[in-house]
Amino acid sequence: MSVFRFFKCYKNAPNIIRADKSGLGTMPAAAFQYCEAMRVASSYGWHVFPPKDIHLNFDGKEVFFFQDGQWFPMKSTNFEAEFREHWASLAPENLEEKDPPFLTELFVPGMVQIWSGYFLETNPGWSTLIRPVSNFDVRSSFSCFEGLVETDRFNPLPLFINIKLNATNREIYIPMNKPLFQIQPVLKESYGSVLSEGEIIEMDRDNEDIFPWQKYLNTVRDNETKASQKPGRYAVSIRKSTK
């Protein structure tokens, strides 16, 4: 049963794809072979791409976008007329002119919201973590913010990401063939008030019997024990347990 349901509204937008354990082939070979924690983090969720190539420029105060051979100040920018006609043909009469903007300059200089061209909803009890792509390339010209949305209740959600432009007075290119952000399902019961139940225990003589010393040997590498020198012990253990 699918937790996520995607509604593709912008026809030319790349397909949303399942994240994979190799970070789309960018993960170092040693990490892919031995680091199961990194592999699982990379594969958890879905990759979302820009709906089309995006060219931005930030002068420190105002954001500009490139379209039809020239630069325009960006406030709230919708998709092209063809899409708006498509939207109007689908939407009820009272929503014909209420298509979500493609690009929106937010209230903080250099912050931009990018809509993927998709809508999203989740099953009851599930929220959506919207975040940078896990273990993928880190681009210095912009950074992505994270958000956790209760998409079982607040839906259909226009699936977007907020970014911060870090470079000024030069073109910032965001290609549609490279994932822009990652979405991950999160059980609502796993966050919120349950996090207040964490406990901190001081490691001292008064509590020496509480710390699981024998289990500690399973989580560290002993330089004097050849068996523990083998990389990937955690990966082997986890993979065996899931067979």
C-alpha positions as a printed Julia matrix, in Angstrom:
243×3 Matrix{Float64}:
   0.0     0.0     0.0
   1.38    3.4    -0.99
   1.93    5.95    1.77
   2.46    8.75   -0.77
   0.1     9.73   -3.58
   1.49   12.12   -6.16
  -0.66   14.19   -8.5
   1.34   15.35  -11.52
  -0.01   18.67  -12.68
   2.81   20.11  -14.8
   3.12   17.65  -17.7
   6.79   18.34  -18.49
   8.02   17.85  -14.92
  10.42   14.89  -14.5
   8.98   11.87  -12.77
   9.43   11.64   -9.02
  11.6     8.57   -8.4
  12.45    6.35   -5.47
  15.72    7.33   -3.84
  18.41    4.66   -4.26
  21.2     3.36   -2.08
  23.97    4.68   -4.31
  22.89    8.32   -4.23
  22.21    8.06   -7.98
  25.69    6.65   -8.46
  27.53    9.44   -6.65
  28.34    7.59   -3.42
  31.99    6.56   -2.97
  32.45    2.85   -3.71
  33.77    2.07   -0.22
  30.8     3.75    1.42
  28.37    1.88   -0.83
  30.01   -1.44    0.02
  30.52   -1.05    3.75
  28.39    1.79    5.18
  24.87    0.43    5.5
  23.76    3.44    7.54
  24.67    5.74    4.65
  23.05    3.45    2.07
  19.76    3.26    3.94
  19.66    7.02    4.57
  20.22    7.63    0.86
  17.43    5.25   -0.19
  14.8     6.4     2.29
  12.12    8.31    0.42
  11.74    9.86   -3.01
  13.75   12.26   -5.18
  11.95   15.32   -6.51
  13.33   17.3    -9.45
  12.84   20.87  -10.64
   9.95   20.96  -13.13
  12.25   22.59  -15.7
  15.67   24.23  -15.88
  15.89   27.26  -13.6
  18.25   30.22  -13.98
  18.4    32.69  -11.07
  20.49   35.69  -10.11
  20.57   37.39   -6.71
  22.08   40.87   -6.37
  21.95   40.83   -2.58
  18.54   42.49   -2.41
  16.43   41.18   -5.29
  16.12   37.9    -7.17
  15.9    37.73  -10.97
  14.96   34.8   -13.21
  15.88   34.16  -16.83
  13.15   33.5   -19.37
  12.69   34.04  -23.1
  16.18   35.46  -23.5
  16.07   38.08  -20.75
  16.16   38.58  -16.99
  13.03   39.52  -15.03
  12.56   40.54  -11.38
  10.96   37.63   -9.57
   8.1    38.23   -7.18
   5.55   35.51   -7.9
   5.98   33.76  -11.22
   3.57   31.22  -12.7
   4.22   28.61  -15.36
   3.76   29.52  -19.01
   0.38   30.27  -20.59
   0.02   26.73  -21.96
   0.07   25.31  -18.44
  -2.37   27.9   -17.15
  -4.79   26.93  -19.9
  -4.35   23.27  -18.95
  -5.03   24.14  -15.3
  -8.13   26.14  -16.21
  -9.46   23.22  -18.24
  -9.23   20.93  -15.19
 -10.11   23.19  -12.26
 -13.6    24.13  -11.07
 -14.72   27.55  -12.23
 -13.87   29.25   -8.94
 -10.28   27.89   -9.11
  -9.48   28.46  -12.77
  -7.1    31.34  -12.01
  -5.66   29.96   -8.77
  -2.85   27.76  -10.05
   0.16   27.69   -7.68
   3.11   29.9    -8.7
   6.17   28.14  -10.06
   8.68   30.51   -8.42
   8.04   32.8    -5.46
  10.41   35.26   -3.83
   9.84   34.99   -0.09
   9.93   37.68    2.58
  13.65   37.23    3.33
  16.01   38.51    0.6
  17.52   35.63   -1.35
  14.89   33.06   -0.32
  12.95   31.41   -3.13
  10.15   28.85   -3.15
  10.14   26.37   -6.05
   7.04   24.32   -6.87
   7.78   20.93   -8.41
   4.58   20.82  -10.47
   3.19   18.04   -8.23
   0.68   17.78   -5.41
   1.02   15.29   -2.56
  -1.11   13.57    0.04
  -0.35   10.79    2.51
  -2.28    8.11    4.35
  -3.75    8.91    7.79
  -1.07    9.09   10.47
   1.75    9.96    8.07
   3.54   13.29    7.62
   6.14   14.26    5.01
   9.68   15.43    5.7
  10.85   17.73    2.89
  14.63   18.0     2.99
  17.85   18.3     0.95
  18.84   15.19   -0.99
  20.56   12.77    1.37
  24.27   12.11    0.71
  24.14   13.82   -2.65
  26.16   16.73   -4.01
  26.25   19.91   -1.93
  25.95   23.0    -4.1
  27.54   26.15   -2.71
  25.37   28.56   -4.7
  22.2    27.68   -2.79
  20.98   25.59    0.12
  17.66   23.89    0.84
  15.59   24.29    3.97
  13.78   21.39    5.65
  10.12   21.2     6.59
   7.82   18.62    8.17
   4.23   18.82    6.92
   1.18   16.87    8.15
   0.17   15.86    4.64
  -2.51   13.48    5.88
  -4.45   16.54    6.99
  -3.0    19.45    4.99
  -3.47   18.22    1.44
  -3.3    18.17   -1.49
   0.02   19.86   -0.74
   1.73   21.73   -3.6
   5.04   19.89   -3.33
   7.65   22.65   -3.04
  11.02   23.42   -1.49
  12.33   26.68   -0.03
  15.91   27.52   -0.94
  18.39   30.19    0.15
  20.55   31.71   -2.57
  24.11   31.99   -1.24
  25.85   33.44   -4.3
  25.37   37.0    -5.54
  25.78   38.72   -8.89
  26.22   35.53  -10.88
  23.92   33.05  -12.54
  22.68   30.18  -10.39
  21.68   27.24  -12.58
  19.34   24.55  -11.21
  18.97   21.8   -13.85
  15.87   19.67  -14.15
  17.9    16.45  -14.55
  19.35   16.62  -11.03
  17.2    15.98   -7.92
  16.46   19.17   -6.02
  15.12   17.69   -2.8
  14.04   14.49   -1.09
  10.79   13.62    0.65
  10.46   10.99    3.36
   7.36    9.6     5.11
   7.34   10.06    8.89
   4.84    8.54   11.32
   3.22   11.36   13.25
   3.52    9.37   16.47
   7.33    9.36   16.1
   7.79   13.08   16.71
   6.31   15.78   18.92
   5.54   14.99   22.54
   7.24   11.6    22.38
  10.61   13.38   22.09
  10.22   14.78   25.59
  10.72   11.27   26.94
  14.47   11.24   26.27
  16.67   10.59   29.3
  20.26   11.67   29.98
  22.28    9.5    32.35
  25.62   10.7    33.7
  28.36    8.12   33.21
  30.08    7.91   36.57
  30.8     5.39   39.32
  27.31    5.72   40.76
  25.81    4.51   37.47
  28.52    2.17   36.2
  26.18   -0.84   36.15
  23.62    0.93   33.96
  25.82    1.39   30.9
  25.71   -1.71   28.59
  29.46   -2.34   28.51
  29.31   -5.74   26.79
  27.13   -4.41   23.97
  29.62   -1.57   23.58
  32.07   -4.08   22.1
  29.65   -4.55   19.18
  29.66   -0.88   18.24
  33.38   -0.01   18.29
  36.49   -1.26   16.54
  39.15   -2.93   18.66
  42.58   -2.33   17.13
  43.94   -5.45   18.82
  41.26   -7.81   17.47
  41.57   -8.81   13.85
  37.91   -9.71   13.49
  36.84   -6.22   14.48
  39.19   -4.74   11.88
  36.97   -5.92    9.04
  34.99   -2.98    7.68
  31.26   -3.28    7.28
  30.43   -5.36   10.36
  27.3    -3.29   10.92
  26.3    -3.68    7.27
  26.69   -7.48    7.41
  24.67   -7.7    10.61
  21.82   -5.56    9.31
  21.66   -7.27    5.93
  21.52  -10.7     7.55
  18.71   -9.61    9.88
  16.58   -8.37    6.97
  16.84  -11.56    4.89
